[in-house]
Tab-separated table of C-alpha atoms in Angstrom:
chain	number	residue	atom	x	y	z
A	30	UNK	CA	-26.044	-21.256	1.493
A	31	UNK	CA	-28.908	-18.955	2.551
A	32	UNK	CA	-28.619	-20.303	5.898
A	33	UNK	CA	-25.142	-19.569	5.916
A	34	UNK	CA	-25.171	-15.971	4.983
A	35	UNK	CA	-28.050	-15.498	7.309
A	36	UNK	CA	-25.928	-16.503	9.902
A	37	UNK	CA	-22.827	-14.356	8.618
A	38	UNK	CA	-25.688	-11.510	8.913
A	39	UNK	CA	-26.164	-12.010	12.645
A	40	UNK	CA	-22.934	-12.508	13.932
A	41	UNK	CA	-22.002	-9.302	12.102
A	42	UNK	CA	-24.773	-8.013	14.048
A	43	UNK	CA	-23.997	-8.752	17.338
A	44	UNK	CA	-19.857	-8.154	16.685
A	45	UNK	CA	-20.785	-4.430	15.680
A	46	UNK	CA	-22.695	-3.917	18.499
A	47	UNK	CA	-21.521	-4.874	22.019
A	48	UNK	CA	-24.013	-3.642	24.408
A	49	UNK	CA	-27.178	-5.063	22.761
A	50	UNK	CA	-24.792	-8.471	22.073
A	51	UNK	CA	-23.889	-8.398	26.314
A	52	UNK	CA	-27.534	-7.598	26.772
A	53	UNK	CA	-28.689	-10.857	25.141
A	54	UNK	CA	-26.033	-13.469	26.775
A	55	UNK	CA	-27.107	-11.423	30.270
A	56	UNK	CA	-31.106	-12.648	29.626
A	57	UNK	CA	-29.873	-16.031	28.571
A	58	UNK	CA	-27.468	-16.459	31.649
A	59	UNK	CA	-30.212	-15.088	33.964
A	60	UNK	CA	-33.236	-17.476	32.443
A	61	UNK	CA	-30.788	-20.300	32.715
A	62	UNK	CA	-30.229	-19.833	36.072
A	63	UNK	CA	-33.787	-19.033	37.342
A	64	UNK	CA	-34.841	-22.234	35.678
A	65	UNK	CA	-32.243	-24.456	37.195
A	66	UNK	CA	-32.831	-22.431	40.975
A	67	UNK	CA	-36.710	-23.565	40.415
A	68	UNK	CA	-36.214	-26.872	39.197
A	69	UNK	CA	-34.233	-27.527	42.337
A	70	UNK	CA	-36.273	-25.662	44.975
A	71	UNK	CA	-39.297	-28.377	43.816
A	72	UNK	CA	-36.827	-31.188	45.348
A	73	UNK	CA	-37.954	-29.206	49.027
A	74	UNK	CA	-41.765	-28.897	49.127
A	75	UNK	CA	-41.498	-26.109	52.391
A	76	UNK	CA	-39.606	-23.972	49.709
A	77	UNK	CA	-41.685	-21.793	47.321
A	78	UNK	CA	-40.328	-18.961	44.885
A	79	UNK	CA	-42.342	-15.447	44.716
A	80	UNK	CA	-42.339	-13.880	41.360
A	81	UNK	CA	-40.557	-10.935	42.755
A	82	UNK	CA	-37.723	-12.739	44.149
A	83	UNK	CA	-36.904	-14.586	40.844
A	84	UNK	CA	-37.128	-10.731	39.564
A	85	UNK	CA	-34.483	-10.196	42.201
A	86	UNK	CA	-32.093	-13.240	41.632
A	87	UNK	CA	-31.869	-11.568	38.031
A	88	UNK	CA	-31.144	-8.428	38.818
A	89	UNK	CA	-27.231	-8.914	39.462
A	90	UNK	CA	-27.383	-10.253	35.692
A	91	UNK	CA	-27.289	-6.819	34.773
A	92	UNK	CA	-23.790	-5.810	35.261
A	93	UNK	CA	-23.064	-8.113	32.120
A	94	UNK	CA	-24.419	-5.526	29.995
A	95	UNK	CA	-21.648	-3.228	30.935
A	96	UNK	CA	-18.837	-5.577	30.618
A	97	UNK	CA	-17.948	-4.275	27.030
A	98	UNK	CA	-19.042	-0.867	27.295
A	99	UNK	CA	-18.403	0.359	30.544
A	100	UNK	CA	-16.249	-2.536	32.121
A	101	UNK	CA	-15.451	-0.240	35.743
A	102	UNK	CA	-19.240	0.774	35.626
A	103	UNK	CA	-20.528	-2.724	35.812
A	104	UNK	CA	-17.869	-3.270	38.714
A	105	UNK	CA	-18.956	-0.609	40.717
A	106	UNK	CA	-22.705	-1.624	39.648
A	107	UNK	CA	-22.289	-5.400	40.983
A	108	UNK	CA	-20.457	-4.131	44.192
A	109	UNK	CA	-23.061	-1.951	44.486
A	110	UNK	CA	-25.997	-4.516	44.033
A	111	UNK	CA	-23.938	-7.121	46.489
A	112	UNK	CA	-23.593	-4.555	49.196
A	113	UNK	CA	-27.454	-3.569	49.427
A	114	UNK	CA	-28.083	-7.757	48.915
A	115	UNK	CA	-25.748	-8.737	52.020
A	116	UNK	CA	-27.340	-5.398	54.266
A	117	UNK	CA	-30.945	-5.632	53.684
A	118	UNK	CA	-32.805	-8.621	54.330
A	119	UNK	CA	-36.172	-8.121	51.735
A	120	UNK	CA	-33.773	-8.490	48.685
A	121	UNK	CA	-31.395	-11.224	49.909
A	122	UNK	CA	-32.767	-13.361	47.375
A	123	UNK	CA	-30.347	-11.432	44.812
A	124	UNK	CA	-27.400	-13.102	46.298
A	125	UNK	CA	-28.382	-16.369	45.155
A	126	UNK	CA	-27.045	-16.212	41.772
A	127	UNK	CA	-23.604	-17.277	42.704
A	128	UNK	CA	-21.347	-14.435	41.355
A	129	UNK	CA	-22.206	-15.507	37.793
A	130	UNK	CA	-22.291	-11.473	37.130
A	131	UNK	CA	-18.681	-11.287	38.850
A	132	UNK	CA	-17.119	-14.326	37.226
A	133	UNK	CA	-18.533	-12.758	33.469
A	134	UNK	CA	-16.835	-9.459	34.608
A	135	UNK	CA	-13.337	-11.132	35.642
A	136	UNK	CA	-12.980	-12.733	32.098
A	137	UNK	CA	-13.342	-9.622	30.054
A	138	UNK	CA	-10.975	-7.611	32.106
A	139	UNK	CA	-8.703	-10.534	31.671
A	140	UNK	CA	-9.404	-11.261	28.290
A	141	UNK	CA	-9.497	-7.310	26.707
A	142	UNK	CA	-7.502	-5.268	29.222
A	143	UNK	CA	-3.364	-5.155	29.657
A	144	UNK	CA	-2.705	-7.743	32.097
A	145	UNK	CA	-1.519	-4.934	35.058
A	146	UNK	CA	-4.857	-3.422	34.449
A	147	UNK	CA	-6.983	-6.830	34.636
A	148	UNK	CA	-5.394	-7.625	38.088
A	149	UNK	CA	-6.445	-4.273	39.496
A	150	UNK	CA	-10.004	-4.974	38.441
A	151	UNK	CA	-10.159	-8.802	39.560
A	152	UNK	CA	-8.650	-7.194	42.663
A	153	UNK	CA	-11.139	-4.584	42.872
A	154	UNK	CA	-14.027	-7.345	42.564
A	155	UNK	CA	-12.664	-10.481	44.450
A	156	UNK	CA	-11.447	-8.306	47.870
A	157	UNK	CA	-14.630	-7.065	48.859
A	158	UNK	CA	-16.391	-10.288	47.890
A	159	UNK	CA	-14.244	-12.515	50.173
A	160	UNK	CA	-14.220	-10.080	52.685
A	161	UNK	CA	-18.293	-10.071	52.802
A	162	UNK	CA	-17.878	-13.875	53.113
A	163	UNK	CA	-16.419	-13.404	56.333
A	164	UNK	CA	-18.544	-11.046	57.292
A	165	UNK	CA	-22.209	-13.025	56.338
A	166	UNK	CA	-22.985	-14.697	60.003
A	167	UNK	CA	-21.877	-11.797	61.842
A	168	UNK	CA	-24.466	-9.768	59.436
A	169	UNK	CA	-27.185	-12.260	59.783
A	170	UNK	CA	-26.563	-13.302	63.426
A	171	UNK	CA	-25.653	-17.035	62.700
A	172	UNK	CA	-23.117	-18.879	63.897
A	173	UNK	CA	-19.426	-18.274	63.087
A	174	UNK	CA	-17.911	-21.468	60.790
A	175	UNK	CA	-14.590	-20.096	59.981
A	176	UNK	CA	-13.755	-23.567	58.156
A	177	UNK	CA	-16.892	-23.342	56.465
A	178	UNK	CA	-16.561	-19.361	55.358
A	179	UNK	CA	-12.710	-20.340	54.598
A	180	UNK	CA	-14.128	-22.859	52.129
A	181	UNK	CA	-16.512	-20.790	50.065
A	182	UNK	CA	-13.848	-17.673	50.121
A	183	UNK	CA	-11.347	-20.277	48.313
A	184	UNK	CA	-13.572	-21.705	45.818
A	185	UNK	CA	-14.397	-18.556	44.817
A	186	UNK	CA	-11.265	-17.426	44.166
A	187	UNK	CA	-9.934	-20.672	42.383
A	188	UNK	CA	-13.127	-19.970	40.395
A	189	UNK	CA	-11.790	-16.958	39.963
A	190	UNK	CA	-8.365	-17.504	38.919
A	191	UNK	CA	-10.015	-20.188	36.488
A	192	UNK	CA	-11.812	-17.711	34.875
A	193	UNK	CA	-9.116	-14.799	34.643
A	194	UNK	CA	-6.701	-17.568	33.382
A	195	UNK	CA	-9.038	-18.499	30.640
A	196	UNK	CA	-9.537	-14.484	29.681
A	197	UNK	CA	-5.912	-13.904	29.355
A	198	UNK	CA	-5.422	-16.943	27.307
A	199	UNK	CA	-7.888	-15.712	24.976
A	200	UNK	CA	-6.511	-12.114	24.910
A	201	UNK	CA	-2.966	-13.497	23.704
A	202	UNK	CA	-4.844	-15.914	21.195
A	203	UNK	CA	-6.512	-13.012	19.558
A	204	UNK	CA	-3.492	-10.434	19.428
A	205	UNK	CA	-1.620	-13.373	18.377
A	206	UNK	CA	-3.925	-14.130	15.167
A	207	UNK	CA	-4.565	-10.196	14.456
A	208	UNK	CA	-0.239	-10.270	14.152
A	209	UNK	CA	-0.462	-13.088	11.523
A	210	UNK	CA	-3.174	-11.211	9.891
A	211	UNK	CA	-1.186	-7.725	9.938
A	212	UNK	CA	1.687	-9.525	8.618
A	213	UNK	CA	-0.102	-11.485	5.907
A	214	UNK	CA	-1.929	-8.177	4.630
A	215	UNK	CA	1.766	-6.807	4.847
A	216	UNK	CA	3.219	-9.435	2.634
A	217	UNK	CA	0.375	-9.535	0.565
A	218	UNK	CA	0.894	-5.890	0.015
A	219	UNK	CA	4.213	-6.276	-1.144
A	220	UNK	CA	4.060	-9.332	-2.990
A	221	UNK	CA	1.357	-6.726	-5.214
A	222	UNK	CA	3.919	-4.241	-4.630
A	223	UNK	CA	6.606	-6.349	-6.444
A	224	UNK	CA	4.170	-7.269	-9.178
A	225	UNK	CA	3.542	-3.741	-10.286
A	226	UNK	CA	7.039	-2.677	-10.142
A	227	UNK	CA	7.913	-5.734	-12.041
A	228	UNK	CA	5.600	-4.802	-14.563
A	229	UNK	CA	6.791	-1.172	-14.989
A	230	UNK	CA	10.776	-2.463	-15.420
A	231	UNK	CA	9.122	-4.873	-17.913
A	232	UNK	CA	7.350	-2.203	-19.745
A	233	UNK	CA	10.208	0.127	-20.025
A	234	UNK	CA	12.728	-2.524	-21.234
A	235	UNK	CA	10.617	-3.189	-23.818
A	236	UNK	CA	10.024	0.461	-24.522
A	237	UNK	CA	13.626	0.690	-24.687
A	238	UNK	CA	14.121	-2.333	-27.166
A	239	UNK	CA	11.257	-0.548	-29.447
A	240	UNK	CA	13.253	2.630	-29.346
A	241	UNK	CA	16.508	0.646	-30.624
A	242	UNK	CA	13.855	-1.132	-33.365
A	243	UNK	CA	12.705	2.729	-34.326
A	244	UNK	CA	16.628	3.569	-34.479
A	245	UNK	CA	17.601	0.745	-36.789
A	246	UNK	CA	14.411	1.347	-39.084
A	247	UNK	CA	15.490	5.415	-38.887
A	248	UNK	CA	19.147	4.683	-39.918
A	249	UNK	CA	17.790	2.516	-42.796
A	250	UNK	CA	16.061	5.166	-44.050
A	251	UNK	CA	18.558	7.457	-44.343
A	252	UNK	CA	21.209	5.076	-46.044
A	253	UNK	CA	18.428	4.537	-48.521
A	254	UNK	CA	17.467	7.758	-48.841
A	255	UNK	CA	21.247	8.853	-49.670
A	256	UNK	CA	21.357	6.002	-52.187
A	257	UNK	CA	18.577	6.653	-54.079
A	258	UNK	CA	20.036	10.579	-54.240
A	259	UNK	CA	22.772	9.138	-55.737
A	260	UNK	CA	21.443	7.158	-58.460
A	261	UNK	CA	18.114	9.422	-59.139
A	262	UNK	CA	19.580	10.663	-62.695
A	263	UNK	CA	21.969	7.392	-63.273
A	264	UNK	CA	19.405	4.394	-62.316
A	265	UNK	CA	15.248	5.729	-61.923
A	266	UNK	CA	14.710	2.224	-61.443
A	267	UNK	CA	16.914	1.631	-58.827
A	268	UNK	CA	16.410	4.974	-57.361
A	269	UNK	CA	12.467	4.356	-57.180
A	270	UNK	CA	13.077	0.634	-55.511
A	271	UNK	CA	14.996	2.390	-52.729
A	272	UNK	CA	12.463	5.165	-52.041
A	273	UNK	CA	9.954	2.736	-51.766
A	274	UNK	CA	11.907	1.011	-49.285
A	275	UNK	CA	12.355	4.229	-47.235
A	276	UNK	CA	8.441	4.763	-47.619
A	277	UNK	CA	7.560	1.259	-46.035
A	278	UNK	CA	10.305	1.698	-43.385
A	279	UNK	CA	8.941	5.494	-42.623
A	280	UNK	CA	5.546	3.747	-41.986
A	281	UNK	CA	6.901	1.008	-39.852
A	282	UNK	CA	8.943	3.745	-37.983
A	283	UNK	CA	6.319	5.601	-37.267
A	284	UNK	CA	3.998	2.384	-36.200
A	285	UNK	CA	6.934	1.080	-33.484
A	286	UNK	CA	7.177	4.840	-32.323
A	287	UNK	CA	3.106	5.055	-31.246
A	288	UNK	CA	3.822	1.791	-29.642
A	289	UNK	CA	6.985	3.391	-27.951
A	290	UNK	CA	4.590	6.118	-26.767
A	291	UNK	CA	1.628	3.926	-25.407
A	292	UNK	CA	4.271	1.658	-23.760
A	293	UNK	CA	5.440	4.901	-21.779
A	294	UNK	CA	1.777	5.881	-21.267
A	295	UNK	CA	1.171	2.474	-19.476
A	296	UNK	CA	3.970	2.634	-17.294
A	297	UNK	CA	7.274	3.622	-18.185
A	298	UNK	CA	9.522	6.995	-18.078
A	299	UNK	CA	12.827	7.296	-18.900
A	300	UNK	CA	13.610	4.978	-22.000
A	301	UNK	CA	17.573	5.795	-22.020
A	302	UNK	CA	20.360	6.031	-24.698
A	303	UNK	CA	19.577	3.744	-28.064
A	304	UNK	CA	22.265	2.169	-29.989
A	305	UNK	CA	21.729	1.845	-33.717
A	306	UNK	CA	21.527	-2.352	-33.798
A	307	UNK	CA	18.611	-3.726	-34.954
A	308	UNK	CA	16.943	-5.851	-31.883
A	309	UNK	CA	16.797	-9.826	-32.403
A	310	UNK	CA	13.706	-10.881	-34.664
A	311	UNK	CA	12.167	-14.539	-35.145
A	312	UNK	CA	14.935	-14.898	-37.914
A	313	UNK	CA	17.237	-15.035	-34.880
A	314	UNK	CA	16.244	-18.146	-32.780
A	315	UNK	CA	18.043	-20.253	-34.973
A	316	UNK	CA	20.939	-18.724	-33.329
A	317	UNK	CA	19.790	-18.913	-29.875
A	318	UNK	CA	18.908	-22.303	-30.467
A	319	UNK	CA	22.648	-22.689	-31.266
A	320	UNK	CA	23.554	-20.822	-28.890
A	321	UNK	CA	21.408	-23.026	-26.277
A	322	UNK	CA	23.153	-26.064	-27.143
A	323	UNK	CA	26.630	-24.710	-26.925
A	324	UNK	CA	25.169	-24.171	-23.006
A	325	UNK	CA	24.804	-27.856	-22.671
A	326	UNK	CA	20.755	-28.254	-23.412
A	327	UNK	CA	19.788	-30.486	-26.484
A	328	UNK	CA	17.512	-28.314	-28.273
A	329	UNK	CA	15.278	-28.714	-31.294
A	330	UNK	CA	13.995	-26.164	-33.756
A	331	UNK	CA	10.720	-26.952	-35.813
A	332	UNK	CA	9.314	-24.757	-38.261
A	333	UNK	CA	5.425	-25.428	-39.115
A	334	UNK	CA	3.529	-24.144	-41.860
A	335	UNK	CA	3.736	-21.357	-44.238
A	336	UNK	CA	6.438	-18.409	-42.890
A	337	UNK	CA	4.999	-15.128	-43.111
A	338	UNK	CA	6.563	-11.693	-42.142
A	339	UNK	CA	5.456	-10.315	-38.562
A	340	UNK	CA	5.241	-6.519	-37.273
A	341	UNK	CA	9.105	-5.916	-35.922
A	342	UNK	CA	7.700	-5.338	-32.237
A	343	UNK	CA	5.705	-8.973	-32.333
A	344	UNK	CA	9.068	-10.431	-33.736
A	345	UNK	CA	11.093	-8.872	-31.276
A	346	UNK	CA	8.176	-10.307	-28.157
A	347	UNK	CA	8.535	-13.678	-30.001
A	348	UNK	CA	12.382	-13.911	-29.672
A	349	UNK	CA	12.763	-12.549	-26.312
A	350	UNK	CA	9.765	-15.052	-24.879
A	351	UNK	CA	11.546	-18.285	-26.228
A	352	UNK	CA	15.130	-16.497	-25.255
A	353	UNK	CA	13.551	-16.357	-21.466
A	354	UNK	CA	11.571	-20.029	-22.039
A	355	UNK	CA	14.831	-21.338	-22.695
A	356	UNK	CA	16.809	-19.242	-19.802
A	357	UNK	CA	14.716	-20.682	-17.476
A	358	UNK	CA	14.659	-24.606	-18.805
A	359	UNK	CA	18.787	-24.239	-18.293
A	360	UNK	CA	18.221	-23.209	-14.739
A	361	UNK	CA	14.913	-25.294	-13.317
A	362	UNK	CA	14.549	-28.330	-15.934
A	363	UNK	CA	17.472	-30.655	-14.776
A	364	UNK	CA	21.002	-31.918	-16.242
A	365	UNK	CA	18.984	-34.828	-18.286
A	366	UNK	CA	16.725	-32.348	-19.702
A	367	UNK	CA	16.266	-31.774	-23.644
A	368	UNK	CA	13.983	-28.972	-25.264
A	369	UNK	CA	11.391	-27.818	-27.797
A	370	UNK	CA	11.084	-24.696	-29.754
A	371	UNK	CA	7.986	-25.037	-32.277
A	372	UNK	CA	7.122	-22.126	-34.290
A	373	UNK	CA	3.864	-22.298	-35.448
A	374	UNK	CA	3.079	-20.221	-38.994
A	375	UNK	CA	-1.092	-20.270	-38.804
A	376	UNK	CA	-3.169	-18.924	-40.989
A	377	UNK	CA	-5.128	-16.763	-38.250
A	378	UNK	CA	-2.587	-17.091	-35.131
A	379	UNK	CA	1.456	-16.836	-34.968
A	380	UNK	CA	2.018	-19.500	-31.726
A	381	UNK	CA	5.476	-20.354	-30.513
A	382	UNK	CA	5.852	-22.930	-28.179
A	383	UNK	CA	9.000	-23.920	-26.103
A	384	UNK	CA	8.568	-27.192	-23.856
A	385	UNK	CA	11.550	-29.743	-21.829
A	386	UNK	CA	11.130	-33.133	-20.242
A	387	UNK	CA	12.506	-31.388	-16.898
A	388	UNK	CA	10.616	-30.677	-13.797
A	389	UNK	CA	10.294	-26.604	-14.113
A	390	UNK	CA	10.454	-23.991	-11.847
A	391	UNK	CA	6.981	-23.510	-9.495
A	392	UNK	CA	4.607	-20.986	-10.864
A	393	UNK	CA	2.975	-19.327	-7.583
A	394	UNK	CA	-0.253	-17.388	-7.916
A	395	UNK	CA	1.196	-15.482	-11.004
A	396	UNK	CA	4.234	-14.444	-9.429
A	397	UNK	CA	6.748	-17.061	-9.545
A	398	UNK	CA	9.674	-14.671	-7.907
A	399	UNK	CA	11.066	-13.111	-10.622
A	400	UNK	CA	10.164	-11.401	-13.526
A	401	UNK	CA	10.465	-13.933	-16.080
A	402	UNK	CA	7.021	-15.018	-16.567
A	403	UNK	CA	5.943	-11.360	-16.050
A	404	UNK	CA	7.836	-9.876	-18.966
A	405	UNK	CA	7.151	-13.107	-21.009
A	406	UNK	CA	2.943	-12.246	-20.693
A	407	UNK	CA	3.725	-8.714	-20.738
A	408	UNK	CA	5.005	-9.022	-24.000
A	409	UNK	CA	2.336	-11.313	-25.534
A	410	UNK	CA	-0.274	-9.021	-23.807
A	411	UNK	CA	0.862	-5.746	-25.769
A	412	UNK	CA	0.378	-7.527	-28.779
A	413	UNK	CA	-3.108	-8.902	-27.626
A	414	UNK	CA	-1.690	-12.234	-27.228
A	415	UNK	CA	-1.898	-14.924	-25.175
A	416	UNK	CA	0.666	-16.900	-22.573
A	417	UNK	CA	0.570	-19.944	-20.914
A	418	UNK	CA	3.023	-21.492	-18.905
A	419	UNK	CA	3.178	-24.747	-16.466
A	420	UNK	CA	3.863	-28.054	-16.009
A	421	UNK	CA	3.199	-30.704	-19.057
A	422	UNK	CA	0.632	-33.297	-18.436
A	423	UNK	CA	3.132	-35.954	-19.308
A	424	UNK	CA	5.970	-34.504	-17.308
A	425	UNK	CA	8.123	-31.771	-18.423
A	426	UNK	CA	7.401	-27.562	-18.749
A	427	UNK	CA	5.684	-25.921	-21.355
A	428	UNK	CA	5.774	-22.237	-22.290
A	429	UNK	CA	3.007	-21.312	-25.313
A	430	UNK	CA	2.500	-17.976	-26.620
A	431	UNK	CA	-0.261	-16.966	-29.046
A	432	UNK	CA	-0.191	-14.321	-31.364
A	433	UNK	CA	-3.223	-12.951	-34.200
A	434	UNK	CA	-1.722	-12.987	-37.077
A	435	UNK	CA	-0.383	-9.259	-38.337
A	436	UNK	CA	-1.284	-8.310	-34.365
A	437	UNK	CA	0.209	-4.920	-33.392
A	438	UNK	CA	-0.734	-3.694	-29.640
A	439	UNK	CA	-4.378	-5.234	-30.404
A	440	UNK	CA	-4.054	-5.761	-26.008
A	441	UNK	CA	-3.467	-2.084	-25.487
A	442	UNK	CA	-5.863	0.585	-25.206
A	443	UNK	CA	-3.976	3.681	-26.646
């Protein structure tokens, strides 16, 4: 692992800086090269090599230095160093690398210019360089071997080609991945995109069913209230039953109206027009479960343990997460499908479970498409619940929410 990162460390290095990167492949090319030259020359005892002309056959190793920074520089550098090479006889010896300087110099024109652009400058380098190939024996007064000149000028240029070929195939390779990459970031952008907005419809429909809860609970209260006016002098008792029904429904008002407001806080804006209906509870999945069946999926209902009453918004999350459980078993689970609605009364948890014996709809990092599964832990997160949701080890789909018991927005920070 250290090893690894170490590693990470220096390639880092070198990619952030070119020159000193170009500098180091340059020393490595040239001491390659030297050594090969002198292990040869020892096959030809009449043949010795000077310290200063192994300094010279390194010298045209420079222009690699360039190739990133300052490709045109290390052009004109190279030409530059050829030219003096082919005219004066005391540094010859700098010719003998080959064109290793050239053929590094071709490839990164190919491989990080436009391809108009990377012609010009192989031009600009392979012209002068077959040209001067002609042009040796009549500058060093040997004789003319047009075959033999002819020759070297075409495997230079095939070497060439080669070379430029290889460059431009890399070029495409790399603008080619950077494209996936742009539109993966893209996509992954808007896949997060999608999330939060999903989140924020989720949070105000839910805002909006807690406004309809604080509407129902309001209404109560003043149908009580105007009862117990009614029957103050006629029936205390009665009278004082119904104000302490308005009292306990005032407090639970007030209670779903502070979640109503941190709701907003968290996400939402414009909560809309409220009817006076009072918004399903856990007293109404009997129905759905009816209701479920009439659709054409078997469906049982199990009760387990004690029954307890629940906060209104809690009873509201628990209906609408086994109303979407079961929504979504009816379109993903199958025609031989049959479901499961547990509801679990614990003495420290509320849990409601609804599983099937179908195959379920794919759950992909999170985000399964829609906003099912986001408004299902939504829900069970305002009330600091818990949600889980996937495949059944046995086969089928399982949906499990977990509630504290008397929870109310214990997973929101007001």
């Amino acid at each position: 692992m250290q090893a690894a990162s170490s590693l990470q460390r220096l390639r880092r290095w070198f990619h952030d800086r070119p020159f000193q990167s170009d500098c180091v492949l340059a020393v490595a090319l040239a001491v390659a090269f030297v050594g090969f030259f002198a292990a040869t020359i020892q096959l030809i005892p009449e043949f010795s090599l000077s310290w200063s002309e192994v300094g010279l056959m390194a010298v045209p190793y420079t222009v690699i230095c360039l190739r990133r920074v300052l490709l045109w520089g290390g052009i004109v550098l190279g030409l530059a160093i050829f030219t003096v090479a082919l005219f004066t006889p005391p540094v010859q010896t700098m010719t003998a690398d080959g064109g290793v300087g050239f053929y590094v110099l071709t490839y990164t024109a190919a491989a990080y210019l436009p391809l108009t652009r990377a012609l010009v400058a192989a031009t600009a380098i392979w012209v002068p360089v077959t040209i001067a190939v002609y042009l040796i024996p009549l500058i060093t007064d040997t004789e003319v071997d047009h075959s033999a000149s002819s020759l070297v000028a075409m495997l230079n240029l095939v070497l060439a080609v080669t070379v430029f070929w290889i460059g431009w195939v890399v070029r495409n390779r790399r603008e080619k991945v950077e494209e996936l990459s742009d539109r993966a970031r893209f996509a992954e952008e808007r896949q997060d995109a999608l999330a939060a907005q999903a989140v924020a419809d989720e949070q105000r429909r839910i805002a909006r069913e807690l406004h309809d809860v604080v509407a129902h609970h309001i209404s109560v209260i003043g149908v009580m209230s105007e009862g117990a006016k009614r029957v103050l002098r006629s029936d205390p008792d009665a009278a004082e039953e119904a104000l302490t029904t308005v009292n306990q429904t005032a407090r639970t008002a007030l209670r779903e109206m502070r979640d109503i407001l941190t709701v907003l806080r968290h996400g939402g804006d414009d909560v809309g027009a409220a009817d006076l209906e009072p918004q399903p509870t856990v007293d109404s999945l009997r129905a759905l479960v009816a209701q479920t069946k009439d659709a054409g999926l078997p469906v049982r209902y199990t009760v387990r343990g004690e029954e307890y009453p629940l906060p209104t918004g809690v009873s509201l999350a628990v209906f609408r997460i086994a109303q979407e459980a079961l929504t979504n078993t009816i379109k993903h689970a199958g025609p031989q499908a049959r479901a499961g609605v547990v509801v679990d009364y614990g003495e420290t948890e509320f849990r409601i479970s609804v599983g099937d014996s179908g195959h379920g709809a794919p759950i992909v990092a999170g985000f399964s498409g829609g906003h099912g599964l986001i408004g299902m832990r939504e829900r069970a997160t305002l009330y600091g619940g818990t949600l889980e949701a996937g495949p059944r080890p046995g086969g089928g789909y399982l949906v499990e929410a977990r509630f504290p018991k008397n929870a109310h927005l214990q997973g929101v920070d007001r």
